[in-house]
Amino acid sequence: MNLANQIKLNIEKYPDMRLLFDDQVITYSQLWDAAARVRQGLNDLGVQPGDRVAIQLPKCLEFLYTHLANLQLGSITIPLNPAFTREEIAYFLADSRAKVFVTDASHADFAQPESPEFPELKHVVITDSNTGPVSFDSLLAAQPDQTACPAQSNDTALIIYTSGTTGRSKGAMLSQANLLATINTLHDIWGHSAQDVLLHVLPIFHVHGLIFAFHGALNAGMEMIIHTKFYPVTTLAAIDKYHCTVFMGVPTMYHRLLQIPNPKQYNLSSMRLWISGSAPLSTTTFEHFQQVFGQTVLERYGMSETGINTSNPLNGVRKPGSVGLPLPGVAMRIVDPTGKDVKPGEVGEVLIKGKNVFQGYWQMPDKTAESFIDDWFKTGDLGYQDSDGYLFLVGRSKDLIISGGMNVYPKEIEALLETNPAVLEAAVIGVPDDDLGERVVAVVVPKPGQTIDLTALTALCQAKLAGYKRPKNIYEIEALPRNTMGKVMKSHLRSKYKV
Ligand code: MCA
C-alpha cells in the first residue's frame, strides 16, 4: 500500500466530508478530483514518478492540490516556507534539482526555467496570475487521472529541508512507508475517527502541519476547519462554532491562547484532544492551560527525520515536562557519548529506529552516515527515561535553537553575519522567551580598529534570512568568551543576554 492509495480509500468512503478553508468549502471528493487534474497537468509538463516538484506558496488549496497530485503521481513534494528569501529558495531549487516550481507571481521573475542557476528546472507554475510561464488554472483544466498511484513503499514522497548544522541545508527524504507508518500510528494512539473535527492552524510546509495534521485527518476521514494563520481568538471562536474536537499546535500557540482575556466566553466542551509538539512545552504553560481550560495538553515528540517518536497517552497519565512513551513500532535507546546505553534516569542522546525513520539526506550520503549509529538515528536530543519509561528531553547535543516551533541553526546566521567586513566573528544563541520558547540573539565582535554598523547588520539579515531566523537582538562585544580549548562558551552568552 502507498499513501495515495490508502488516502483514496477514505476519499471514497467519505466523499462528502468537508474541508472549510477560510471562506471556501470543499469536499473530500472535490479535493481529490482537483488533485487528479493537477496530477495530469503536471504529467503533461513532463513530471514523472521520482521527479521533484517544489512548492512555495502561502497556506492555500493550490498547495494541497499540488501536494496530493504528487502523491497520486509518485513525484516528490518539496514544501518551502513562503517566508524564505530569494537566496534561500534559489538554494533549495538548485539542490533538490526540482523539475517544476509551483509558486505565486512574486517569485515568477527570478525562477526562470532552465536558467544556469537551476538547469533542471523545466517549468514555473504560477497560481495567482495568467501571465506566468504556466498558470495553475491550466493544470486544473486537465482531465483528471484517477488511476492508482504507482509508488512503491520505498519510493520517496517528500523531501523536507532542515537547516544545516554546518551551513548547507539538508533535505530529509521521507518515503511512502515512513509517512504511512506515522499516520497509521497516530490514528491508533490518538483515537482519530471520522467523528473528529480538526482545527488546522499550522503551516503546511512542515511535517507537523502537513503530515501529522492534514494527512492524519484525511486518513481518519475527519472534517477539517483550516485557518491560513494562527490567531488565538479566532481559534477559540472556531472551536465553539464548528464543535472541533482536535487541535494541534506548538507551545507558542498555547502560550498565546492563555493570553486571551475572557476565554470562558467560548464553548470548548467539544474538544477531546489538545496536542502540542515541535518544541518543549513548559510545565508552567501545561499547568496554566489545565487551570484555565480544564483540559490536559497531550505533549508528543517528533522530528522531520523520524515523524512521530513518542507521545503521552490518550488514556493514562500525561506527565508535565515529558514527551511521553515510545510509540508502537518505534524503538528508542538513550546512549552515552561512547554509544553505550545509559541506566534509567541518566541523561544521554536519544536514538530512534523504526519504519518511521527517514531514508537519509538527499544527495548527502556522508551526512546520512554521520546521522546513524548502525541503523539507529541519532536525534541530537538529550534526555532520560523515568522509572515508568516516560521520556524527558533536557537539551540538545546539536547547536540548535527552536523559536516558536521553527528550527534555527546558529551556524547559518553566524556565517552570514561574518560576511560583514567589520565583523571578526559572531555567535548566535537562543535565550529563553515566554512567547517563542527561545528567541534568536546574535553577539558580534568587531575586527581591530573597526566599528560595526548594527543597522547594516539588521538590514543584511532582513535581506537574506526568513523572518523567524533573524536575530531579535544583536549585541556588540569585545571578545567572545572561550574555554581553554578555544571553544566559544555559548552558555556564558546565554546567561549574559537572557532578558
Ligand atoms: C514568525 N516570526 C517569528 C516566528 N514566526 N519569529 C521567531 N520565531 C518564529 N517561529 C516573526 C516574523 O518573521 C515576523 O517578524 C513576526 O514574527 C510576525 O510574523 P507572523 O507570521 O505574524 O508570525 P506569527 O503568526 O506570530 O507566528 C508565530 C507562530 C508561527 C504561530 C508560532 O511561527 C508558527 O506557526 N510556528 C509553527 C511552526 C511549525 O509548524 N513547526 C513545525 C516544525 P517581523 O515582524 O520582524 O517581520 S517541527 C516538525 O514539523 C516536527 C516533525 C514536529 O515534531 O512537529
Coordinates of C-alpha atoms and ligand atoms in Angstrom, one line a residue:
M1 CA 0.0 0.0 0.0
N2 CA 1.2 3.5 -0.7
L3 CA 0.0 6.7 0.9
A4 CA -2.2 8.0 -2.0
N5 CA -4.0 4.7 -2.4
Q6 CA -4.6 4.4 1.3
I7 CA -6.0 8.0 1.4
K8 CA -8.1 7.3 -1.7
L9 CA -10.0 4.6 0.3
N10 CA -11.1 7.3 2.7
I11 CA -12.0 9.7 0.0
E12 CA -14.3 7.0 -1.5
K13 CA -15.7 6.2 2.0
Y14 CA -16.3 9.9 2.9
P15 CA -16.8 11.7 -0.4
D16 CA -18.9 14.5 1.2
M17 CA -16.7 15.1 4.2
R18 CA -15.8 18.8 4.2
L19 CA -12.8 21.0 4.4
L20 CA -13.6 24.6 5.4
F21 CA -10.7 26.5 4.1
D22 CA -11.2 30.0 5.4
D23 CA -14.4 31.0 3.5
Q24 CA -14.2 28.2 0.9
V25 CA -15.9 24.8 1.4
I26 CA -14.6 21.8 -0.4
T27 CA -15.5 18.1 -0.1
Y28 CA -13.0 15.2 0.0
S29 CA -14.1 14.1 -3.4
Q30 CA -13.7 17.6 -4.9
L31 CA -10.2 17.8 -3.3
W32 CA -9.2 14.5 -4.7
D33 CA -10.6 15.3 -8.1
A34 CA -8.8 18.7 -8.3
A35 CA -5.5 16.9 -7.3
A36 CA -6.1 14.3 -10.0
R37 CA -6.4 17.1 -12.6
V38 CA -3.2 18.7 -11.3
R39 CA -1.6 15.3 -11.5
Q40 CA -2.4 15.1 -15.2
G41 CA -1.4 18.7 -15.7
L42 CA 2.0 18.0 -14.1
N43 CA 2.4 14.9 -16.1
D44 CA 1.7 16.9 -19.3
L45 CA 4.6 19.1 -18.2
G46 CA 6.8 16.1 -18.2
V47 CA 6.7 15.2 -14.4
Q48 CA 7.4 11.5 -13.8
P49 CA 7.4 9.4 -10.7
G50 CA 10.5 10.4 -8.7
D51 CA 10.8 13.9 -10.1
R52 CA 10.8 16.8 -7.6
V53 CA 8.1 19.4 -7.5
A54 CA 8.9 22.4 -5.3
I55 CA 6.0 24.3 -3.8
Q56 CA 6.4 27.8 -2.2
L57 CA 3.0 29.1 -1.5
P58 CA 1.1 30.5 1.4
K59 CA -1.3 28.1 3.0
C60 CA -3.9 27.6 0.2
L61 CA -5.8 25.0 -1.7
E62 CA -3.4 25.1 -4.6
F63 CA -0.7 23.9 -2.2
L64 CA -2.8 21.0 -1.1
Y65 CA -3.8 20.1 -4.7
T66 CA -0.2 20.1 -5.8
H67 CA 1.0 18.0 -2.9
L68 CA -1.8 15.4 -3.3
A69 CA -1.1 15.4 -7.1
N70 CA 2.5 14.5 -6.3
L71 CA 1.3 11.7 -4.0
Q72 CA -1.0 10.4 -6.7
L73 CA 1.7 10.6 -9.4
G74 CA 4.6 9.3 -7.4
S75 CA 6.5 12.5 -7.7
I76 CA 8.2 14.2 -4.7
T77 CA 6.9 17.3 -2.9
I78 CA 9.5 19.8 -1.7
P79 CA 7.5 22.2 0.5
L80 CA 9.1 25.6 1.1
N81 CA 8.4 28.2 3.7
P82 CA 6.8 31.2 1.9
A83 CA 8.9 33.4 4.2
F84 CA 12.1 32.2 2.6
T85 CA 14.1 34.8 0.8
R86 CA 15.1 34.6 -2.9
E87 CA 18.6 33.3 -1.9
E88 CA 17.2 30.6 0.3
I89 CA 14.8 29.5 -2.4
A90 CA 17.5 29.5 -5.1
Y91 CA 19.5 27.1 -2.9
F92 CA 16.5 24.7 -2.5
L93 CA 15.6 24.7 -6.2
A94 CA 19.2 24.0 -7.2
D95 CA 19.9 21.5 -4.6
S96 CA 16.7 19.5 -5.0
R97 CA 17.1 19.6 -8.8
A98 CA 13.4 20.4 -8.9
K99 CA 11.7 20.0 -12.3
V100 CA 8.7 22.1 -11.6
F101 CA 8.3 25.1 -9.2
V102 CA 4.8 26.0 -8.1
T103 CA 4.6 29.4 -6.6
D104 CA 2.9 32.8 -6.9
A105 CA 3.7 35.8 -9.1
S106 CA 6.1 37.3 -6.5
H107 CA 8.7 34.6 -7.4
A108 CA 8.0 34.3 -11.1
D109 CA 10.7 36.7 -12.1
F110 CA 13.7 35.0 -10.6
A111 CA 13.0 31.3 -11.1
Q112 CA 13.3 31.1 -14.9
P113 CA 13.1 27.6 -16.3
E114 CA 16.5 26.2 -17.4
S115 CA 18.4 29.2 -16.2
P116 CA 22.1 28.4 -15.4
E117 CA 21.2 28.7 -11.8
F118 CA 18.7 25.8 -12.0
P119 CA 19.4 23.9 -15.2
E120 CA 17.0 21.1 -14.3
L121 CA 14.0 23.4 -13.6
K122 CA 11.7 23.0 -16.6
H123 CA 8.6 24.9 -15.6
V124 CA 7.4 27.5 -13.2
V125 CA 3.7 27.3 -12.4
I126 CA 2.1 30.5 -11.2
T127 CA -1.1 30.3 -9.0
D128 CA -2.3 33.9 -9.0
S129 CA -1.8 35.1 -12.5
N130 CA -2.3 34.0 -16.0
T131 CA 0.7 35.9 -17.2
G132 CA 3.3 33.4 -15.8
P133 CA 5.1 30.8 -17.9
V134 CA 2.4 28.2 -16.9
S135 CA -0.8 29.1 -15.0
F136 CA -2.1 26.9 -12.3
D137 CA -5.5 27.1 -13.9
S138 CA -4.1 25.3 -16.9
L139 CA -3.2 22.4 -14.7
L140 CA -6.7 22.4 -13.2
A141 CA -8.2 22.3 -16.6
A142 CA -6.6 18.9 -17.4
Q143 CA -8.6 15.7 -17.5
P144 CA -8.3 14.0 -14.1
D145 CA -6.0 11.0 -13.9
Q146 CA -7.8 8.7 -11.4
T147 CA -5.5 5.7 -11.9
A148 CA -3.9 4.0 -8.9
C149 CA -0.7 5.6 -7.7
P150 CA 2.3 3.5 -8.9
A151 CA 4.6 4.4 -6.0
Q152 CA 6.3 1.6 -4.0
S153 CA 6.9 1.6 -0.3
N154 CA 10.5 2.7 -0.6
D155 CA 9.9 5.5 -3.0
T156 CA 10.5 9.0 -1.7
A157 CA 7.3 11.0 -1.3
L158 CA 8.5 14.1 0.5
I159 CA 11.8 16.0 1.0
I160 CA 11.8 18.3 3.9
Y161 CA 14.7 20.7 4.2
T162 CA 16.1 21.1 7.6
S163 CA 18.7 23.9 8.2
G164 CA 22.2 22.6 8.2
T165 CA 24.3 22.5 11.4
T166 CA 27.3 23.3 9.2
G167 CA 25.8 25.7 6.7
R168 CA 24.1 23.8 3.9
S169 CA 20.5 22.8 4.4
K170 CA 19.9 19.1 4.2
G171 CA 16.8 17.5 2.5
A172 CA 15.4 14.8 4.7
M173 CA 13.9 12.2 2.4
L174 CA 10.7 10.6 3.7
S175 CA 9.4 7.5 1.9
Q176 CA 5.8 6.4 1.3
A177 CA 6.4 3.8 4.1
N178 CA 7.7 6.4 6.5
L179 CA 4.7 8.6 6.1
L180 CA 2.2 5.7 6.3
A181 CA 3.9 4.4 9.4
T182 CA 3.5 7.8 11.1
I183 CA -0.1 8.4 10.2
N184 CA -1.2 4.9 11.0
T185 CA 0.4 5.1 14.4
L186 CA -1.2 8.5 15.1
H187 CA -4.6 7.1 14.1
D188 CA -4.3 4.3 16.7
I189 CA -2.7 6.2 19.6
W190 CA -4.8 9.3 19.4
G191 CA -8.1 7.6 18.7
H192 CA -8.8 9.5 15.5
S193 CA -12.1 8.9 13.8
A194 CA -14.5 10.3 11.2
Q195 CA -16.4 11.8 14.1
D196 CA -13.5 14.2 14.8
V197 CA -13.3 17.8 13.6
L198 CA -9.7 19.0 13.3
L199 CA -8.9 22.7 13.7
H200 CA -5.9 23.2 11.5
V201 CA -3.9 26.4 12.1
L202 CA -0.3 25.2 11.4
P203 CA 1.8 26.0 8.4
I204 CA 1.8 23.2 5.8
F205 CA 5.4 23.3 4.8
H206 CA 6.4 21.2 7.8
V207 CA 5.8 17.6 8.8
H208 CA 3.7 18.8 11.8
G209 CA 1.1 20.6 9.7
L210 CA 1.3 18.6 6.6
I211 CA 1.7 15.0 7.8
F212 CA 0.6 14.8 11.4
A213 CA -2.4 17.2 11.0
F214 CA -3.5 17.2 7.3
H215 CA -2.7 13.6 6.4
G216 CA -3.6 12.4 9.8
A217 CA -7.1 13.9 9.4
L218 CA -7.6 12.6 5.8
N219 CA -6.5 9.2 7.0
A220 CA -9.3 9.2 9.6
G221 CA -12.0 10.9 7.5
M222 CA -12.1 14.0 9.7
E223 CA -13.8 17.2 8.9
M224 CA -11.1 20.0 8.8
I225 CA -11.5 23.6 9.7
I226 CA -8.5 25.2 8.1
H227 CA -7.2 28.6 9.0
T228 CA -4.4 30.1 6.9
K229 CA -2.7 31.5 10.0
F230 CA -2.9 31.1 13.8
Y231 CA -4.9 33.8 15.6
P232 CA -5.7 33.0 19.2
V233 CA -9.2 34.5 19.4
T234 CA -10.2 33.1 16.0
T235 CA -9.1 29.7 17.2
L236 CA -11.4 29.6 20.2
A237 CA -14.2 31.1 18.2
A238 CA -13.8 28.4 15.6
I239 CA -13.8 25.6 18.1
D240 CA -17.0 27.0 19.6
K241 CA -18.7 27.5 16.2
Y242 CA -17.7 24.2 14.5
H243 CA -17.6 22.0 17.6
C244 CA -14.0 21.0 16.9
T245 CA -12.6 18.0 18.7
V246 CA -8.8 18.0 17.9
F247 CA -6.3 20.8 17.9
M248 CA -2.5 20.5 17.1
G249 CA -0.2 23.4 17.9
V250 CA 3.2 24.5 19.0
P251 CA 3.9 25.7 22.6
T252 CA 3.8 29.4 21.4
M253 CA 0.2 28.9 20.4
Y254 CA -0.7 27.5 23.8
H255 CA 1.1 30.4 25.4
R256 CA -0.9 32.9 23.3
L257 CA -4.3 31.1 23.9
L258 CA -3.6 31.7 27.6
Q259 CA -3.3 35.5 27.0
I260 CA -6.9 35.8 25.8
P261 CA -8.7 37.9 28.4
N262 CA -12.0 36.0 28.7
P263 CA -11.7 32.6 27.2
K264 CA -14.7 31.2 29.1
Q265 CA -17.0 33.1 26.8
Y266 CA -16.3 30.3 24.2
N267 CA -17.8 26.9 24.5
L268 CA -14.9 24.5 24.1
S269 CA -16.6 21.4 25.5
S270 CA -16.5 19.6 22.1
M271 CA -12.7 19.4 22.4
R272 CA -11.2 16.0 23.3
L273 CA -7.6 16.5 22.3
W274 CA -5.1 19.4 22.5
I275 CA -1.8 18.2 21.2
S276 CA 1.5 20.1 21.5
G277 CA 4.8 19.4 19.7
S278 CA 7.7 20.8 17.7
A279 CA 9.2 22.4 20.8
P280 CA 9.2 21.8 24.6
L281 CA 6.0 22.8 26.3
S282 CA 6.9 24.4 29.7
T283 CA 5.4 22.9 32.8
T284 CA 4.0 26.4 33.5
T285 CA 2.1 26.5 30.3
F286 CA 0.9 22.9 30.8
E287 CA -0.4 23.6 34.3
H288 CA -1.8 27.1 33.4
F289 CA -3.7 25.5 30.5
Q290 CA -5.2 22.9 32.8
Q291 CA -6.4 25.6 35.2
V292 CA -7.8 27.9 32.6
F293 CA -9.3 25.5 30.1
G294 CA -9.8 22.5 32.3
Q295 CA -8.1 20.1 29.9
T296 CA -4.7 18.5 29.8
V297 CA -2.5 19.1 26.8
L298 CA -1.0 16.0 25.3
E299 CA 2.7 16.6 24.5
R300 CA 4.5 14.4 22.0
Y301 CA 7.8 14.3 20.3
G302 CA 8.7 14.1 16.6
M303 CA 11.2 15.3 14.1
S304 CA 11.3 15.9 10.3
E305 CA 13.6 12.9 10.0
T306 CA 11.6 10.5 12.1
G307 CA 8.0 11.6 12.0
I308 CA 6.4 10.8 15.3
N309 CA 8.5 9.1 18.1
T310 CA 6.8 9.4 21.5
S311 CA 3.6 10.6 22.9
N312 CA 1.9 11.0 26.2
P313 CA -1.0 8.6 26.4
L314 CA -4.5 9.3 25.2
N315 CA -5.9 7.5 28.2
G316 CA -3.4 7.5 31.1
V317 CA -1.1 9.9 32.8
R318 CA 0.2 12.8 30.8
K319 CA 3.3 13.9 32.7
P320 CA 4.2 17.6 32.6
G321 CA 7.6 18.2 31.1
S322 CA 7.6 14.8 29.5
V323 CA 7.1 13.9 25.8
G324 CA 5.7 10.6 26.8
L325 CA 6.4 7.0 25.9
P326 CA 7.9 5.4 22.8
L327 CA 5.2 4.6 20.3
P328 CA 4.3 1.1 19.0
G329 CA 6.7 0.3 16.2
V330 CA 9.3 2.9 17.4
A331 CA 12.4 1.6 19.2
M332 CA 14.3 4.0 21.4
R333 CA 17.6 3.9 23.1
I334 CA 19.4 6.5 25.3
V335 CA 23.2 6.3 25.0
D336 CA 26.3 8.0 26.4
P337 CA 28.9 9.6 24.1
T338 CA 30.6 6.2 23.5
G339 CA 27.3 4.7 22.3
K340 CA 26.6 2.6 25.4
D341 CA 23.1 2.5 26.8
V342 CA 22.7 4.6 30.0
K343 CA 20.7 3.5 33.0
P344 CA 17.1 4.7 33.5
G345 CA 17.2 8.2 34.9
E346 CA 20.5 9.0 33.3
V347 CA 20.8 11.6 30.6
G348 CA 22.1 10.6 27.1
E349 CA 21.4 11.1 23.4
V350 CA 18.1 9.7 22.2
L351 CA 18.4 7.2 19.3
I352 CA 15.4 6.1 17.2
K353 CA 14.8 3.1 15.0
G354 CA 11.6 2.1 13.2
K355 CA 9.6 2.3 10.0
N356 CA 9.1 6.0 10.7
V357 CA 12.8 6.8 10.3
F358 CA 13.7 8.6 7.1
Q359 CA 15.7 7.3 4.2
G360 CA 18.6 9.8 4.5
Y361 CA 19.6 13.2 3.4
W362 CA 19.1 14.0 -0.3
Q363 CA 22.4 13.6 -2.1
M364 CA 24.3 13.7 1.1
P365 CA 25.5 10.2 1.8
D366 CA 28.2 11.3 4.3
K367 CA 25.8 13.4 6.3
T368 CA 23.4 10.5 6.3
A369 CA 26.1 8.1 7.5
E370 CA 27.1 10.5 10.3
S371 CA 23.5 10.7 11.5
F372 CA 23.2 7.0 12.3
I373 CA 24.9 4.6 14.7
D374 CA 24.4 1.3 12.9
D375 CA 20.7 1.6 11.9
W376 CA 19.8 3.9 14.9
F377 CA 19.1 7.5 14.0
K378 CA 20.9 10.0 16.3
T379 CA 18.3 12.6 17.1
G380 CA 20.8 15.1 18.7
D381 CA 18.3 15.4 21.6
L382 CA 19.4 14.7 25.1
G383 CA 17.0 13.1 27.5
Y384 CA 16.3 10.5 30.1
Q385 CA 13.6 8.0 30.8
D386 CA 11.9 7.9 34.3
S387 CA 11.1 4.6 36.0
D388 CA 7.8 4.5 34.1
G389 CA 9.6 4.8 30.7
Y390 CA 8.4 8.4 30.1
L391 CA 11.0 10.4 28.1
F392 CA 12.1 13.8 29.4
L393 CA 14.1 15.9 26.9
V394 CA 16.6 18.1 28.7
G395 CA 18.8 19.6 25.9
R396 CA 20.4 19.1 22.6
S397 CA 23.8 17.9 21.5
K398 CA 23.4 19.8 18.3
D399 CA 23.7 23.6 18.2
L400 CA 20.0 24.3 17.5
I401 CA 17.6 26.9 18.6
I402 CA 13.8 26.3 18.4
S403 CA 11.9 29.5 18.1
G404 CA 8.1 29.3 18.0
G405 CA 8.4 25.7 16.8
M406 CA 10.8 26.6 14.0
N407 CA 14.3 25.2 13.9
V408 CA 17.1 27.7 13.6
Y409 CA 20.7 26.7 13.2
P410 CA 23.2 29.3 14.6
K411 CA 25.9 28.4 12.1
E412 CA 23.9 29.7 9.2
I413 CA 23.3 33.0 10.8
E414 CA 26.9 33.3 12.2
A415 CA 28.3 32.7 8.7
L416 CA 26.0 35.4 7.3
L417 CA 27.0 38.0 10.0
E418 CA 30.6 37.2 9.4
T419 CA 30.3 38.3 5.7
N420 CA 30.1 41.9 7.0
P421 CA 33.6 43.3 6.6
A422 CA 33.7 44.9 10.1
V423 CA 32.7 41.7 11.8
L424 CA 35.6 39.5 13.1
E425 CA 33.3 36.8 14.5
A426 CA 29.7 36.2 15.5
A427 CA 28.0 33.8 18.0
V428 CA 24.2 33.2 17.7
I429 CA 22.4 31.9 20.7
G430 CA 18.8 31.1 21.9
V431 CA 17.7 32.8 25.0
P432 CA 14.5 31.9 27.0
D433 CA 11.4 33.7 25.8
D434 CA 7.9 33.3 27.3
D435 CA 6.2 33.5 23.9
L436 CA 8.6 31.9 21.5
G437 CA 10.3 29.4 23.9
E438 CA 13.6 30.6 22.6
R439 CA 14.5 33.9 20.9
V440 CA 17.4 34.3 18.5
V441 CA 20.1 36.6 19.7
A442 CA 23.4 37.5 18.0
V443 CA 26.6 38.6 19.5
V444 CA 29.3 40.2 17.2
V445 CA 32.9 41.1 17.7
P446 CA 34.4 43.9 15.6
K447 CA 37.7 43.5 13.7
P448 CA 40.5 45.5 15.4
G449 CA 40.0 49.2 14.7
Q450 CA 36.6 48.7 13.0
T451 CA 33.2 49.8 14.1
I452 CA 30.2 47.6 13.3
D453 CA 27.2 49.3 11.8
L454 CA 24.4 47.3 13.6
T455 CA 21.7 48.8 11.4
A456 CA 23.5 47.4 8.4
L457 CA 23.7 44.0 10.0
T458 CA 20.0 44.1 10.7
A459 CA 19.4 45.0 7.1
L460 CA 21.6 42.2 5.9
C461 CA 19.6 39.7 8.0
Q462 CA 16.4 41.1 6.6
A463 CA 17.6 40.7 3.0
K464 CA 19.0 37.2 3.3
L465 CA 17.1 35.4 6.1
A466 CA 13.4 34.3 6.6
G467 CA 11.9 36.3 9.4
Y468 CA 11.9 33.6 12.0
K469 CA 15.7 33.1 11.7
R470 CA 16.5 36.8 12.1
P471 CA 18.1 37.8 15.4
K472 CA 15.7 39.7 17.6
N473 CA 18.7 41.5 19.2
I474 CA 22.3 42.0 18.0
Y475 CA 24.9 42.9 20.6
E476 CA 28.4 44.0 20.1
I477 CA 31.1 42.6 22.4
E478 CA 34.9 43.0 22.6
A479 CA 35.6 39.3 22.5
L480 CA 33.7 36.0 22.7
P481 CA 34.1 34.0 26.0
R482 CA 36.2 30.9 25.2
N483 CA 37.2 27.9 27.3
T484 CA 40.8 26.6 27.5
M485 CA 40.3 24.6 24.3
G486 CA 39.3 27.8 22.5
K487 CA 35.6 26.8 22.1
V488 CA 33.1 29.6 22.4
M489 CA 31.2 29.2 25.7
K490 CA 27.7 29.9 24.5
S491 CA 26.2 29.1 27.9
H492 CA 28.0 32.2 29.2
L493 CA 26.5 34.3 26.5
R494 CA 23.1 32.7 27.1
S495 CA 23.1 33.8 30.8
K496 CA 24.6 37.2 30.0
Y497 CA 22.0 38.1 27.4
K498 CA 18.8 36.5 28.8
V499 CA 16.1 39.0 29.4
Ligands
MCA1 C1 7.1 34.4 12.8 N1 8.1 35.2 13.3 C2 8.9 34.5 14.1 C3 8.4 33.2 14.1 N2 7.3 33.1 13.3 N3 10.0 34.9 14.9 C4 10.6 33.9 15.6 N4 10.2 32.6 15.6 C5 9.1 32.2 14.9 N5 8.6 30.9 14.9 C6 8.3 36.6 13.1 C7 8.1 37.0 11.6 O1 9.3 37.0 10.9 C8 7.6 38.5 11.8 O2 8.7 39.3 12.1 C9 6.7 38.4 13.1 O3 7.2 37.3 13.8 C10 5.3 38.2 12.8 O4 5.1 37.2 11.8 P1 3.8 36.3 11.7 O5 3.8 35.5 10.5 O6 2.6 37.2 12.0 O7 4.1 35.3 12.9 P2 3.1 34.6 13.9 O8 1.8 34.4 13.3 O9 3.2 35.3 15.2 O10 3.8 33.2 14.0 C11 4.2 32.6 15.1 C12 3.8 31.1 15.1 C13 4.5 30.5 13.8 C14 2.3 31.0 15.0 C15 4.3 30.5 16.3 O11 5.9 30.7 13.9 C16 4.2 29.1 13.6 O12 3.1 28.8 13.1 N6 5.0 28.2 14.1 C17 4.8 26.7 13.9 C18 6.0 26.2 13.2 C19 5.8 24.7 12.9 O13 4.8 24.2 12.5 N7 6.8 23.9 13.2 C20 6.9 22.5 13.0 C21 8.3 22.1 12.6 P3 8.8 40.8 11.6 O14 7.7 41.5 12.3 O15 10.1 41.2 12.1 O16 8.7 40.7 10.1 S1 8.9 20.8 13.5 C22 8.1 19.4 12.9 O17 7.3 19.5 11.9 C23 8.3 18.2 13.6 C24 8.1 17.0 12.8 C25 7.4 18.1 14.9 O18 7.6 17.2 15.7 O19 6.5 18.8 14.9

